[in-house]
Short mmCIF file of C-alpha atoms and ligand atoms in Angstrom, two decimals:
data_model
loop_
_atom_site.label_atom_id
_atom_site.label_comp_id
_atom_site.label_asym_id
_atom_site.label_seq_id
_atom_site.Cartn_x
_atom_site.Cartn_y
_atom_site.Cartn_z
CA UNK B 1 -43.02 1.33 -112.51
CA UNK B 2 -40.29 2.31 -110.14
CA UNK B 3 -40.01 -0.86 -108.15
CA UNK B 4 -42.66 -3.21 -109.45
CA UNK B 5 -43.63 -3.96 -105.88
CA UNK B 6 -47.11 -5.16 -105.08
CA UNK B 7 -47.59 -2.03 -103.01
CA UNK B 8 -46.71 0.21 -105.93
CA UNK B 9 -49.00 -1.70 -108.28
CA UNK B 10 -51.92 -1.42 -105.89
CA UNK B 11 -51.29 2.31 -105.46
CA UNK B 12 -51.29 2.65 -109.25
CA UNK B 13 -54.55 0.70 -109.51
CA UNK B 14 -56.04 3.19 -107.10
CA UNK B 15 -56.78 0.61 -104.43
CA UNK B 16 -57.09 1.60 -100.79
CA UNK B 17 -54.03 -0.21 -99.49
CA UNK B 18 -53.60 -1.83 -96.12
CA UNK B 19 -50.21 -2.39 -94.58
CA UNK B 20 -49.31 -3.92 -91.26
CA UNK B 21 -46.29 -4.03 -89.07
CA UNK B 22 -44.20 -6.85 -87.68
CA UNK B 23 -41.76 -6.21 -84.86
CA UNK B 24 -38.78 -8.59 -85.09
CA UNK B 25 -37.82 -10.40 -81.86
CA UNK B 26 -34.93 -9.70 -79.48
CA UNK B 27 -33.27 -13.04 -80.23
CA UNK B 28 -32.26 -15.02 -83.27
CA UNK B 29 -35.27 -17.29 -83.66
CA UNK B 30 -37.35 -16.12 -86.63
CA UNK B 31 -40.40 -18.31 -85.82
CA UNK B 32 -42.53 -15.41 -84.59
CA UNK B 33 -41.84 -13.35 -87.72
CA UNK B 34 -42.90 -16.26 -89.93
CA UNK B 35 -45.97 -16.87 -87.80
CA UNK B 36 -47.07 -13.26 -88.04
CA UNK B 37 -46.35 -13.18 -91.75
CA UNK B 38 -48.53 -16.28 -92.28
CA UNK B 39 -51.29 -14.72 -90.24
CA UNK B 40 -51.18 -11.37 -92.04
CA UNK B 41 -50.52 -12.28 -95.64
CA UNK B 42 -54.16 -12.53 -96.68
CA UNK B 43 -55.10 -9.37 -94.83
CA UNK B 44 -52.45 -6.81 -95.64
CA UNK B 45 -50.81 -5.84 -98.91
CA UNK B 46 -47.39 -5.40 -97.35
CA UNK B 47 -45.85 -5.39 -93.90
CA UNK B 48 -43.28 -3.11 -92.31
CA UNK B 49 -40.34 -4.75 -90.63
CA UNK B 50 -39.14 -2.36 -87.99
CA UNK B 51 -35.47 -1.47 -87.71
CA UNK B 52 -34.38 -1.90 -84.09
CA UNK B 53 -37.61 -0.28 -82.97
CA UNK B 54 -37.30 2.08 -80.00
CA UNK B 55 -33.53 1.58 -80.29
CA UNK B 56 -33.73 -1.96 -78.94
CA UNK B 57 -31.56 -4.58 -80.60
CA UNK B 58 -33.63 -7.06 -82.59
CA UNK B 59 -33.31 -9.21 -85.72
CA UNK B 60 -32.46 -6.78 -88.50
CA UNK B 61 -35.27 -5.53 -90.70
CA UNK B 62 -33.60 -6.94 -93.81
CA UNK B 63 -33.13 -10.43 -92.38
CA UNK B 64 -36.73 -10.28 -91.12
CA UNK B 65 -37.88 -9.24 -94.59
CA UNK B 66 -36.35 -12.40 -96.03
CA UNK B 67 -38.34 -14.52 -93.57
CA UNK B 68 -41.48 -12.60 -94.55
CA UNK B 69 -40.75 -13.08 -98.26
CA UNK B 70 -40.51 -16.81 -97.57
CA UNK B 71 -44.13 -16.68 -96.41
CA UNK B 72 -45.16 -14.82 -99.56
CA UNK B 73 -45.93 -11.57 -97.83
CA UNK B 74 -44.43 -8.39 -99.24
CA UNK B 75 -42.01 -6.62 -96.91
CA UNK B 76 -41.40 -2.91 -96.39
CA UNK B 77 -38.07 -2.62 -94.65
CA UNK B 78 -37.58 0.24 -92.28
CA UNK B 79 -34.20 1.90 -92.40
CA UNK B 80 -33.09 4.33 -89.73
CA UNK B 81 -30.16 6.70 -89.95
CA UNK B 82 -29.41 6.24 -86.27
CA UNK B 83 -27.24 3.14 -86.50
CA UNK B 84 -25.37 3.28 -89.80
CA UNK B 85 -23.43 5.77 -91.83
CA UNK B 86 -23.92 6.26 -95.56
CA UNK B 87 -21.56 3.39 -96.36
CA UNK B 88 -23.46 0.95 -94.16
CA UNK B 89 -26.83 2.16 -95.36
CA UNK B 90 -26.06 1.86 -99.05
CA UNK B 91 -24.47 -1.53 -98.58
CA UNK B 92 -27.51 -2.75 -96.66
CA UNK B 93 -29.80 -1.36 -99.34
CA UNK B 94 -27.91 -3.18 -102.10
CA UNK B 95 -28.13 -6.30 -99.98
CA UNK B 96 -31.87 -5.86 -99.43
CA UNK B 97 -32.47 -5.35 -103.14
CA UNK B 98 -30.43 -8.47 -103.93
CA UNK B 99 -32.68 -10.44 -101.59
CA UNK B 100 -35.87 -9.29 -103.27
CA UNK B 101 -36.92 -6.37 -101.07
CA UNK B 102 -38.75 -3.67 -103.03
CA UNK B 103 -40.07 -1.21 -100.47
CA UNK B 104 -38.03 0.88 -98.07
CA UNK B 105 -39.28 3.24 -95.40
CA UNK B 106 -36.77 5.91 -94.39
CA UNK B 107 -36.75 7.30 -90.89
CA UNK B 108 -34.49 8.90 -88.34
CA UNK B 109 -35.26 6.35 -85.62
CA UNK B 110 -35.95 6.84 -81.95
CA UNK B 111 -33.04 8.25 -80.01
CA UNK B 112 -30.87 5.52 -78.50
CA UNK B 113 -31.51 6.87 -75.00
CA UNK B 114 -34.91 5.09 -75.15
CA UNK B 115 -33.55 1.66 -75.97
CA UNK B 116 -31.53 -1.07 -74.34
CA UNK B 117 -28.19 0.53 -75.22
CA UNK B 118 -28.53 4.11 -73.97
CA UNK B 119 -24.73 4.42 -73.69
CA UNK B 120 -24.18 3.67 -77.38
CA UNK B 121 -22.79 6.07 -79.94
CA UNK B 122 -25.32 7.11 -82.53
CA UNK B 123 -24.47 7.90 -86.12
CA UNK B 124 -26.79 10.35 -87.91
CA UNK B 125 -24.39 10.72 -90.81
CA UNK B 126 -27.43 11.35 -93.01
CA UNK B 127 -30.81 12.59 -91.85
CA UNK B 128 -34.03 10.96 -93.01
CA UNK B 129 -34.57 13.41 -95.89
CA UNK B 130 -31.03 12.88 -97.07
CA UNK B 131 -31.70 9.13 -96.89
CA UNK B 132 -34.76 9.54 -99.12
CA UNK B 133 -32.63 11.56 -101.54
CA UNK B 134 -29.90 8.91 -101.43
CA UNK B 135 -32.37 6.16 -102.36
CA UNK B 136 -33.72 8.20 -105.22
CA UNK B 137 -30.23 8.93 -106.45
CA UNK B 138 -29.38 5.23 -106.37
CA UNK B 139 -32.58 4.23 -108.15
CA UNK B 140 -33.09 7.03 -110.66
CA UNK B 141 -29.57 8.23 -111.33
CA UNK B 142 -27.83 4.89 -110.79
CA UNK B 143 -25.40 6.69 -108.50
CA UNK B 144 -24.09 6.24 -105.02
CA UNK B 145 -24.31 9.16 -102.62
CA UNK B 146 -20.72 10.07 -103.51
CA UNK B 147 -21.73 10.49 -107.15
CA UNK B 148 -19.99 7.37 -108.38
CA UNK B 149 -21.94 5.50 -111.02
CA UNK B 150 -23.34 2.06 -110.34
CA UNK B 151 -22.13 -0.32 -113.02
CA UNK B 152 -25.27 -2.42 -113.15
CA UNK B 153 -28.45 -3.42 -111.35
CA UNK B 154 -29.38 -0.32 -109.41
CA UNK B 155 -31.76 -1.09 -106.53
CA UNK B 156 -35.35 -0.46 -107.55
CA UNK B 157 -37.17 0.58 -104.45
CA UNK B 158 -40.47 2.21 -103.78
CA UNK B 159 -39.36 4.94 -101.42
CA UNK B 160 -41.33 5.54 -98.28
CA UNK B 161 -40.99 8.17 -95.60
CA UNK B 162 -42.88 9.01 -92.44
CA UNK B 163 -44.75 12.10 -91.34
CA UNK B 164 -45.99 13.03 -87.92
CA UNK B 165 -48.96 15.41 -88.03
CA UNK B 166 -48.92 15.46 -84.22
CA UNK B 167 -45.39 16.71 -83.75
CA UNK B 168 -44.45 20.35 -83.47
CA UNK B 169 -44.04 22.93 -84.88
CA UNK B 170 -47.39 22.06 -86.44
CA UNK B 171 -47.24 24.36 -89.46
CA UNK B 172 -43.78 23.17 -90.38
CA UNK B 173 -44.96 19.55 -90.43
CA UNK B 174 -46.47 20.01 -93.87
CA UNK B 175 -43.44 21.89 -95.16
CA UNK B 176 -41.29 19.03 -94.03
CA UNK B 177 -43.60 16.55 -95.72
CA UNK B 178 -43.19 18.55 -98.89
CA UNK B 179 -39.42 18.43 -98.49
CA UNK B 180 -39.58 14.65 -98.12
CA UNK B 181 -41.68 14.37 -101.25
CA UNK B 182 -39.39 16.73 -103.14
CA UNK B 183 -36.46 14.62 -102.01
CA UNK B 184 -38.11 11.58 -103.60
CA UNK B 185 -40.62 9.92 -101.28
CA UNK B 186 -43.21 7.92 -103.23
CA UNK B 187 -45.37 7.11 -100.26
CA UNK B 188 -45.79 8.40 -96.74
CA UNK B 189 -46.86 6.55 -93.64
CA UNK B 190 -48.11 8.79 -90.86
CA UNK B 191 -47.73 8.50 -87.13
CA UNK B 192 -50.72 6.79 -85.41
CA UNK B 193 -53.79 8.95 -85.58
CA UNK B 194 -55.95 9.36 -82.52
CA UNK B 195 -56.60 13.07 -82.74
CA UNK B 196 -58.64 13.00 -85.94
CA UNK B 197 -59.39 16.70 -85.78
CA UNK B 198 -55.74 17.65 -85.88
CA UNK B 199 -55.16 15.09 -88.61
CA UNK B 200 -57.91 16.67 -90.72
CA UNK B 201 -56.35 20.10 -90.27
CA UNK B 202 -53.05 18.65 -91.39
CA UNK B 203 -54.66 16.98 -94.41
CA UNK B 204 -56.27 20.30 -95.35
CA UNK B 205 -52.79 21.79 -95.59
CA UNK B 206 -51.54 18.70 -97.45
CA UNK B 207 -54.28 19.08 -100.04
CA UNK B 208 -53.76 22.84 -100.28
CA UNK B 209 -50.22 22.14 -101.38
CA UNK B 210 -51.34 19.28 -103.63
CA UNK B 211 -49.00 16.89 -101.84
CA UNK B 212 -51.50 14.00 -101.88
CA UNK B 213 -51.16 13.99 -105.66
CA UNK B 214 -47.39 13.78 -105.55
CA UNK B 215 -47.09 10.94 -103.04
CA UNK B 216 -49.43 8.32 -101.61
CA UNK B 217 -50.43 9.21 -98.07
CA UNK B 218 -51.07 6.19 -95.89
CA UNK B 219 -52.68 6.94 -92.53
CA UNK B 220 -51.19 5.25 -89.49
CA UNK B 221 -53.50 3.58 -86.97
CA UNK B 222 -53.01 1.71 -83.75
CA UNK B 223 -55.71 -0.41 -82.12
CA UNK B 224 -55.90 0.30 -78.39
CA UNK B 225 -56.09 -2.51 -75.85
CA UNK B 226 -56.97 -0.50 -72.77
CA UNK B 227 -57.40 3.04 -71.51
CA UNK B 228 -54.15 2.62 -69.62
CA UNK B 229 -52.28 2.00 -72.86
CA UNK B 230 -53.93 5.08 -74.35
CA UNK B 231 -53.00 7.23 -71.39
CA UNK B 232 -49.47 5.87 -71.34
CA UNK B 233 -48.91 6.68 -74.99
CA UNK B 234 -50.30 10.15 -74.62
CA UNK B 235 -47.90 10.82 -71.79
CA UNK B 236 -44.80 8.89 -72.71
CA UNK B 237 -44.53 8.40 -76.44
CA UNK B 238 -42.89 11.37 -78.08
CA UNK B 239 -44.90 13.00 -80.81
CA UNK B 240 -48.15 11.20 -80.00
CA UNK B 241 -51.46 12.74 -78.95
CA UNK B 242 -54.37 10.65 -77.66
CA UNK B 243 -57.40 12.86 -76.99
CA UNK B 244 -59.33 12.54 -73.71
CA UNK B 245 -62.49 11.52 -75.57
CA UNK B 246 -60.79 8.35 -76.78
CA UNK B 247 -59.25 7.60 -73.39
CA UNK B 248 -62.70 8.02 -71.79
CA UNK B 249 -64.35 5.84 -74.39
CA UNK B 250 -61.85 3.09 -73.66
CA UNK B 251 -62.30 3.56 -69.93
CA UNK B 252 -66.09 3.22 -70.10
CA UNK B 253 -66.07 0.21 -72.40
CA UNK B 254 -67.20 -3.14 -71.00
CA UNK B 255 -64.86 -4.97 -73.34
CA UNK B 256 -61.94 -2.57 -73.89
CA UNK B 257 -60.27 -4.73 -76.53
CA UNK B 258 -63.44 -4.91 -78.61
CA UNK B 259 -63.85 -1.17 -78.17
CA UNK B 260 -60.28 -0.65 -79.37
CA UNK B 261 -61.06 -2.63 -82.49
CA UNK B 262 -64.30 -0.71 -82.98
CA UNK B 263 -62.52 2.65 -82.73
CA UNK B 264 -59.95 1.51 -85.25
CA UNK B 265 -62.62 0.31 -87.67
CA UNK B 266 -64.49 3.62 -87.38
CA UNK B 267 -61.24 5.47 -88.03
CA UNK B 268 -60.62 3.42 -91.17
CA UNK B 269 -64.13 4.09 -92.45
CA UNK B 270 -63.66 7.79 -91.80
CA UNK B 271 -60.27 7.85 -93.53
CA UNK B 272 -61.61 5.99 -96.57
CA UNK B 273 -63.84 8.96 -97.25
CA UNK B 274 -61.08 11.52 -96.79
CA UNK B 275 -59.67 12.95 -99.99
CA UNK B 276 -56.01 12.18 -100.46
CA UNK B 277 -55.74 9.12 -98.22
CA UNK B 278 -54.38 6.18 -100.18
CA UNK B 279 -54.60 3.57 -97.47
CA UNK B 280 -54.04 2.68 -93.86
CA UNK B 281 -51.05 1.34 -92.01
CA UNK B 282 -52.01 -0.66 -88.94
CA UNK B 283 -49.42 -0.74 -86.21
CA UNK B 284 -50.62 -3.27 -83.67
CA UNK B 285 -47.52 -3.36 -81.52
CA UNK B 286 -47.42 -6.73 -79.72
CA UNK B 287 -51.02 -7.37 -80.87
CA UNK B 288 -50.39 -8.36 -84.49
CA UNK B 289 -53.05 -11.09 -84.30
CA UNK B 290 -55.82 -8.50 -84.15
CA UNK B 291 -55.06 -7.12 -87.61
CA UNK B 292 -57.15 -9.70 -89.57
CA UNK B 293 -60.18 -8.91 -87.40
CA UNK B 294 -59.83 -5.18 -87.99
CA UNK B 295 -59.36 -5.60 -91.72
CA UNK B 296 -62.41 -7.84 -91.96
CA UNK B 297 -64.62 -5.62 -89.80
CA UNK B 298 -63.63 -2.58 -91.85
CA UNK B 299 -64.80 -4.35 -94.98
CA UNK B 300 -61.33 -4.44 -96.46
CA UNK B 301 -61.19 -8.21 -96.83
CA UNK B 302 -60.41 -9.85 -99.18
CA UNK B 303 -57.51 -7.76 -100.36
CA UNK B 304 -57.48 -6.77 -104.04
CA UNK B 305 -55.44 -8.67 -106.57
CA UNK B 306 -52.71 -7.07 -108.61
CA UNK B 307 -54.07 -6.87 -112.15
CA UNK V 1 -15.13 28.39 -74.88
CA UNK V 2 -14.40 24.84 -73.87
CA UNK V 3 -16.54 23.87 -70.93
CA UNK V 4 -15.17 21.32 -68.50
CA UNK V 5 -16.24 19.91 -65.18
CA UNK V 6 -14.14 18.56 -62.35
CA UNK V 7 -13.88 14.85 -61.75
CA UNK V 8 -14.81 13.92 -58.18
CA UNK V 9 -12.09 14.30 -55.57
CA UNK V 10 -12.29 10.55 -54.93
CA UNK V 11 -11.70 9.82 -58.60
CA UNK V 12 -8.69 12.12 -58.82
CA UNK V 13 -7.34 10.69 -55.54
CA UNK V 14 -7.53 7.22 -57.06
CA UNK V 15 -5.63 8.40 -60.15
CA UNK V 16 -2.72 9.55 -58.02
CA UNK V 17 -2.82 6.94 -55.26
CA UNK V 18 0.79 5.84 -55.86
CA UNK V 19 2.26 9.36 -55.83
CA UNK V 20 3.87 11.09 -52.86
CA UNK V 21 4.34 14.45 -54.49
CA UNK V 22 2.17 15.88 -57.24
CA UNK V 23 2.21 19.03 -59.30
CA UNK V 24 -1.29 20.43 -59.75
CA UNK V 25 -1.44 22.63 -62.83
CA UNK V 26 -4.34 24.98 -63.47
CA UNK V 27 -5.17 26.88 -66.61
CA UNK V 28 -6.14 30.55 -66.90
CA UNK V 29 -8.18 30.04 -70.07
CA UNK V 30 -11.63 28.55 -70.63
CA UNK V 31 -11.59 26.37 -67.53
CA UNK V 32 -11.03 29.42 -65.33
CA UNK V 33 -14.05 31.08 -66.89
CA UNK V 34 -16.23 28.01 -66.36
CA UNK V 35 -14.92 27.70 -62.79
CA UNK V 36 -13.47 24.24 -63.28
CA UNK V 37 -9.69 24.50 -63.38
CA UNK V 38 -8.41 27.98 -62.57
CA UNK V 39 -6.14 29.09 -59.75
CA UNK V 40 -8.91 28.87 -57.19
CA UNK V 41 -9.89 25.34 -58.17
CA UNK V 42 -6.22 24.30 -58.11
CA UNK V 43 -6.04 25.43 -54.48
CA UNK V 44 -9.25 23.65 -53.55
CA UNK V 45 -8.31 20.38 -55.24
CA UNK V 46 -4.77 20.35 -53.84
CA UNK V 47 -5.92 20.88 -50.28
CA UNK V 48 -8.73 18.35 -50.60
CA UNK V 49 -6.29 15.76 -51.87
CA UNK V 50 -3.87 16.50 -49.04
CA UNK V 51 -6.60 16.22 -46.44
CA UNK V 52 -7.83 12.96 -47.83
CA UNK V 53 -4.35 11.48 -47.81
CA UNK V 54 -3.76 12.78 -44.29
CA UNK V 55 -6.77 10.80 -43.15
CA UNK V 56 -5.35 7.71 -44.85
CA UNK V 57 -2.02 8.27 -43.12
CA UNK V 58 -0.26 8.55 -46.47
CA UNK V 59 0.66 12.25 -46.61
CA UNK V 60 0.74 13.90 -49.98
CA UNK V 61 2.88 16.82 -50.96
CA UNK V 62 1.47 19.21 -53.54
CA UNK V 63 2.95 21.97 -55.65
CA UNK V 64 0.48 24.35 -57.26
CA UNK V 65 0.85 26.46 -60.34
CA UNK V 66 -1.59 28.00 -62.80
CA UNK V 67 -0.50 28.81 -66.34
CA UNK V 68 -2.14 31.52 -68.43
CA UNK V 69 -2.96 28.79 -70.92
CA UNK V 70 -2.05 25.13 -71.09
CA UNK V 71 -2.74 24.99 -74.81
CA UNK V 72 0.28 27.08 -75.76
CA UNK V 73 3.94 25.94 -75.86
CA UNK V 74 5.07 29.35 -74.64
CA UNK V 75 3.41 28.79 -71.28
CA UNK V 76 4.37 25.15 -71.29
CA UNK V 77 8.02 26.24 -71.18
CA UNK V 78 7.31 28.04 -67.93
CA UNK V 79 6.31 24.74 -66.42
CA UNK V 80 9.83 23.40 -66.78
CA UNK V 81 11.04 24.68 -63.43
CA UNK V 82 8.16 23.04 -61.63
CA UNK V 83 8.66 19.61 -63.17
CA UNK V 84 11.42 18.50 -60.83
CA UNK V 85 12.65 14.95 -60.36
CA UNK V 86 10.78 14.49 -57.09
CA UNK V 87 7.39 15.11 -58.75
CA UNK V 88 5.73 11.73 -59.17
CA UNK V 89 2.74 12.87 -61.11
CA UNK V 90 1.27 15.93 -62.77
CA UNK V 91 -2.42 16.63 -62.27
CA UNK V 92 -3.69 18.83 -65.08
CA UNK V 93 -6.74 20.94 -64.43
CA UNK V 94 -7.06 22.08 -68.03
CA UNK V 95 -9.21 20.62 -70.77
CA UNK V 96 -7.92 17.55 -72.57
CA UNK V 97 -5.72 19.75 -74.73
CA UNK V 98 -3.77 20.97 -71.74
CA UNK V 99 -3.30 17.43 -70.42
CA UNK V 100 -1.92 16.35 -73.79
CA UNK V 101 0.34 19.37 -74.16
CA UNK V 102 1.96 18.56 -70.82
CA UNK V 103 2.33 14.91 -71.80
CA UNK V 104 3.86 15.88 -75.14
CA UNK V 105 6.35 18.19 -73.52
CA UNK V 106 7.48 16.27 -70.41
CA UNK V 107 8.33 12.67 -69.57
CA UNK V 108 6.05 12.63 -66.58
CA UNK V 109 2.90 10.77 -65.75
CA UNK V 110 -0.02 13.18 -66.30
CA UNK V 111 -3.60 12.66 -65.19
CA UNK V 112 -6.68 14.71 -66.04
CA UNK V 113 -8.57 16.26 -63.15
CA UNK V 114 -11.42 17.45 -65.34
CA UNK V 115 -13.86 15.96 -67.79
CA UNK V 116 -13.82 18.07 -70.94
CA UNK V 117 -17.42 18.53 -71.96
CA UNK V 118 -18.15 20.73 -74.95
CA UNK V 119 -17.87 24.04 -76.73
CA UNK V 120 -20.45 26.31 -75.20
CA UNK V 121 -21.17 29.34 -73.12
CA UNK V 122 -22.64 30.57 -69.85
CA UNK V 123 -26.43 30.64 -69.83
CA UNK V 124 -26.73 31.91 -66.29
CA UNK V 125 -24.40 31.84 -63.33
CA UNK V 126 -23.51 28.20 -62.81
CA UNK V 127 -25.15 26.91 -65.97
CA UNK V 128 -23.35 26.31 -69.24
CA UNK V 129 -24.90 25.11 -72.47
CA UNK V 130 -23.46 23.37 -75.51
CA UNK V 131 -23.58 25.38 -78.70
CA UNK V 132 -21.18 23.95 -81.25
CA UNK V 133 -20.08 20.47 -82.33
CA UNK V 134 -16.92 21.76 -84.01
CA UNK V 135 -18.02 20.30 -87.33
CA UNK V 136 -15.50 22.20 -89.39
CA UNK V 137 -17.99 23.70 -91.84
CA UNK V 138 -20.48 25.97 -90.19
CA UNK V 139 -24.10 26.03 -91.42
CA UNK V 140 -25.48 28.59 -88.99
CA UNK V 141 -26.37 30.97 -91.84
CA UNK V 142 -28.91 28.40 -93.00
CA UNK V 143 -30.56 27.82 -89.67
CA UNK V 144 -30.99 31.27 -88.23
CA UNK V 145 -27.92 31.00 -86.01
CA UNK V 146 -29.01 27.87 -84.14
CA UNK V 147 -26.80 24.84 -84.57
CA UNK V 148 -28.67 21.74 -85.77
CA UNK V 149 -25.58 19.56 -85.57
CA UNK V 150 -25.13 19.76 -81.84
CA UNK V 151 -28.38 21.16 -80.49
CA UNK V 152 -30.59 18.66 -82.31
CA UNK V 153 -30.13 15.29 -80.61
CA UNK V 154 -30.14 13.60 -84.01
CA UNK V 155 -28.04 16.20 -85.86
CA UNK V 156 -30.82 16.59 -88.41
CA UNK V 157 -30.06 19.13 -91.13
CA UNK V 158 -33.58 19.06 -92.54
CA UNK V 159 -35.49 18.87 -89.26
CA UNK V 160 -37.47 18.48 -87.11
CA UNK V 161 -37.97 14.78 -86.44
CA UNK V 162 -41.32 13.30 -85.48
CA UNK V 163 -40.51 13.41 -81.79
CA UNK V 164 -40.58 17.19 -81.43
CA UNK V 165 -43.49 18.23 -79.25
CA UNK V 166 -44.37 21.41 -77.39
CA UNK V 167 -40.96 22.79 -78.20
CA UNK V 168 -39.16 19.96 -76.44
CA UNK V 169 -36.84 17.32 -77.82
CA UNK V 170 -37.99 13.71 -77.71
CA UNK V 171 -35.06 12.70 -75.53
CA UNK V 172 -36.01 14.80 -72.55
CA UNK V 173 -38.47 17.45 -71.41
CA UNK V 174 -35.52 19.58 -70.27
CA UNK V 175 -34.01 19.72 -73.74
CA UNK V 176 -35.31 22.30 -76.15
CA UNK V 177 -35.97 21.03 -79.67
CA UNK V 178 -33.39 22.79 -81.82
CA UNK V 179 -35.68 22.62 -84.81
CA UNK V 180 -38.53 24.31 -82.95
CA UNK V 181 -36.05 27.08 -82.11
CA UNK V 182 -34.87 27.24 -85.71
CA UNK V 183 -38.43 27.32 -87.03
CA UNK V 184 -39.52 30.06 -84.62
CA UNK V 185 -36.53 32.19 -85.40
CA UNK V 186 -36.73 31.78 -89.17
CA UNK V 187 -40.40 32.64 -89.00
CA UNK V 188 -39.71 35.74 -86.95
CA UNK V 189 -37.05 36.83 -89.41
CA UNK V 190 -39.34 36.16 -92.36
CA UNK V 191 -37.01 33.50 -93.74
CA UNK V 192 -39.20 30.38 -93.53
CA UNK V 193 -38.84 29.67 -97.25
CA UNK V 194 -35.14 28.99 -96.64
CA UNK V 195 -36.15 25.95 -94.61
CA UNK V 196 -37.69 24.42 -97.73
CA UNK V 197 -34.28 23.90 -99.27
CA UNK V 198 -33.08 20.34 -99.02
CA UNK V 199 -29.77 20.42 -97.24
CA UNK V 200 -27.57 17.73 -98.84
CA UNK V 201 -25.57 15.08 -97.01
CA UNK V 202 -22.95 16.82 -94.92
CA UNK V 203 -19.24 16.60 -95.62
CA UNK V 204 -18.10 15.12 -92.33
CA UNK V 205 -14.52 14.86 -93.55
CA UNK V 206 -14.13 18.41 -92.31
CA UNK V 207 -15.25 17.25 -88.90
CA UNK V 208 -13.31 14.82 -86.71
CA UNK V 209 -14.48 12.05 -88.99
CA UNK V 210 -11.68 13.14 -91.32
CA UNK V 211 -9.06 12.34 -88.68
CA UNK V 212 -7.25 14.83 -86.43
CA UNK V 213 -7.41 18.30 -87.90
CA UNK V 214 -4.93 21.10 -88.15
CA UNK V 215 -5.36 24.76 -88.95
CA UNK V 216 -2.38 26.34 -90.69
CA UNK V 217 -2.04 30.09 -91.10
CA UNK V 218 1.09 30.62 -93.14
CA UNK V 219 0.68 34.37 -92.93
CA UNK V 220 1.35 34.37 -89.23
CA UNK V 221 3.93 31.61 -89.13
CA UNK V 222 7.44 32.61 -88.07
CA UNK V 223 9.84 31.50 -90.80
S1 SF4 D 401 -22.69 24.13 -87.75
FE1 SF4 D 401 -20.78 23.17 -87.13
S2 SF4 D 401 -19.35 24.86 -86.73
FE2 SF4 D 401 -21.43 25.73 -86.84
S3 SF4 D 401 -22.12 25.80 -84.71
FE3 SF4 D 401 -22.81 23.85 -85.54
S4 SF4 D 401 -21.20 22.37 -85.12
FE4 SF4 D 401 -20.37 24.41 -84.78
S1 SF4 D 402 -37.03 16.56 -81.14
FE1 SF4 D 402 -36.03 18.27 -82.16
S2 SF4 D 402 -34.00 18.41 -81.22
FE2 SF4 D 402 -34.84 16.44 -80.64
S3 SF4 D 402 -34.04 15.05 -82.16
FE3 SF4 D 402 -36.04 15.71 -82.92
S4 SF4 D 402 -35.62 17.49 -84.20
FE4 SF4 D 402 -33.79 17.10 -83.00
#
């Protein structure tokens, strides 16, 4: 066991894991985090706490994780390299570990030009692969990035990273995944999948390189609320592809929300059969309350126990 | 070269609003090449400022001079005869280095007339692009000659990020993704395997993060 987290144990048991996502609020009242945690805890095995998502200032992922822990849901903190240098990152990681956080997802973070502080200075002291390597070095070698030894209690994290099969250059996406795994990623969450065909092509390459055996690949999903949302994401969210067939299906639906859920459930059932997929990560941005329905409809409820 | 761009006439006028006589100093180096602060621009700025002040009924006297380089003490010495007591303010049309060299050398109020932008080159007539972030330890041999520090919006050394699509950077459709460029070039040169190496955390102490830098060449120093 690297971290002893619930997520790690379920991966080891060979369960098909389900994770969710909670977006912390843009103020200091944690009520909504706790509410979402209560709602999700029976339905997901762990929940991501986003780190100033889309470069908008929110309650920090670590503070949010503590609120989630209080509701007995397991947190996965997101950690971007955009806002902190290696000193800040390592300090925050020690702090997170001291508060009981066991899963960390490493990512570069959306560029600050998208957020509410476009005139800010960004950091990018490390990149996301270097962050993965830093976590591994802290955990496995008991060393800080500078090489100095940690006297005691090294943070024991399950190390996560992200992959986007829909970004370009397409062929390099798998090479980069391999780099992330070589750097120390234990599990991978992918960008939301709408273009299943492209995802399958990507997974073919993943399996060819045997990467699904070296790290747990968790497929990202996002339930759609309307065809407008689908079209908007296709056009405006960097690195996201929503095929016309899905946009049309949403457009024709009598009850678009129900159709969105249905699409998501079908995707889960499809992914369950795909070799090398260890679970799904449901990102229901501003629609967290739909996650229990999706999990139930997909036949993934109740969630397995840690043996 | 260093690429700079003129501040607006109104902005410069505001910076010198209390002066009656100004010395406008151009530079024959980079800023001449990027058409921002050479002899011609000195003439244009000086006459624009005079005209503006004429309209305001507060005439301005200008003296114009363009040094070969403002970043060299040798040329700075030549400025001595222009910095007379009746000069209220010096307007430097060099990059920030030139402004500081004048300020270091003379007890006169100096204002910048340009915004110093970046280290780059001419892409076509009238268009300059950034190419180097002056990081102090060049990695171009690892990336096929394309700088990931400054041309990737996130300075990723093990790129590309998830936002790269259709060759464009996530920040803007007008910005090329540096990592797409790096990938394409490495592929063309048959060097893709080099991109599998994990580039370790960069030593930023060689960059400005280590404080102001100095390059010393003892071999060419005059004893
Ligand atoms: S690697 Fe450093 S020195 Fe080389 S081009 Fe980029 S910023 Fe400039
Ligand atoms: S899209 Fe390309 S250039 Fe832009 S931040 Fe990502 S890797 Fe860098």
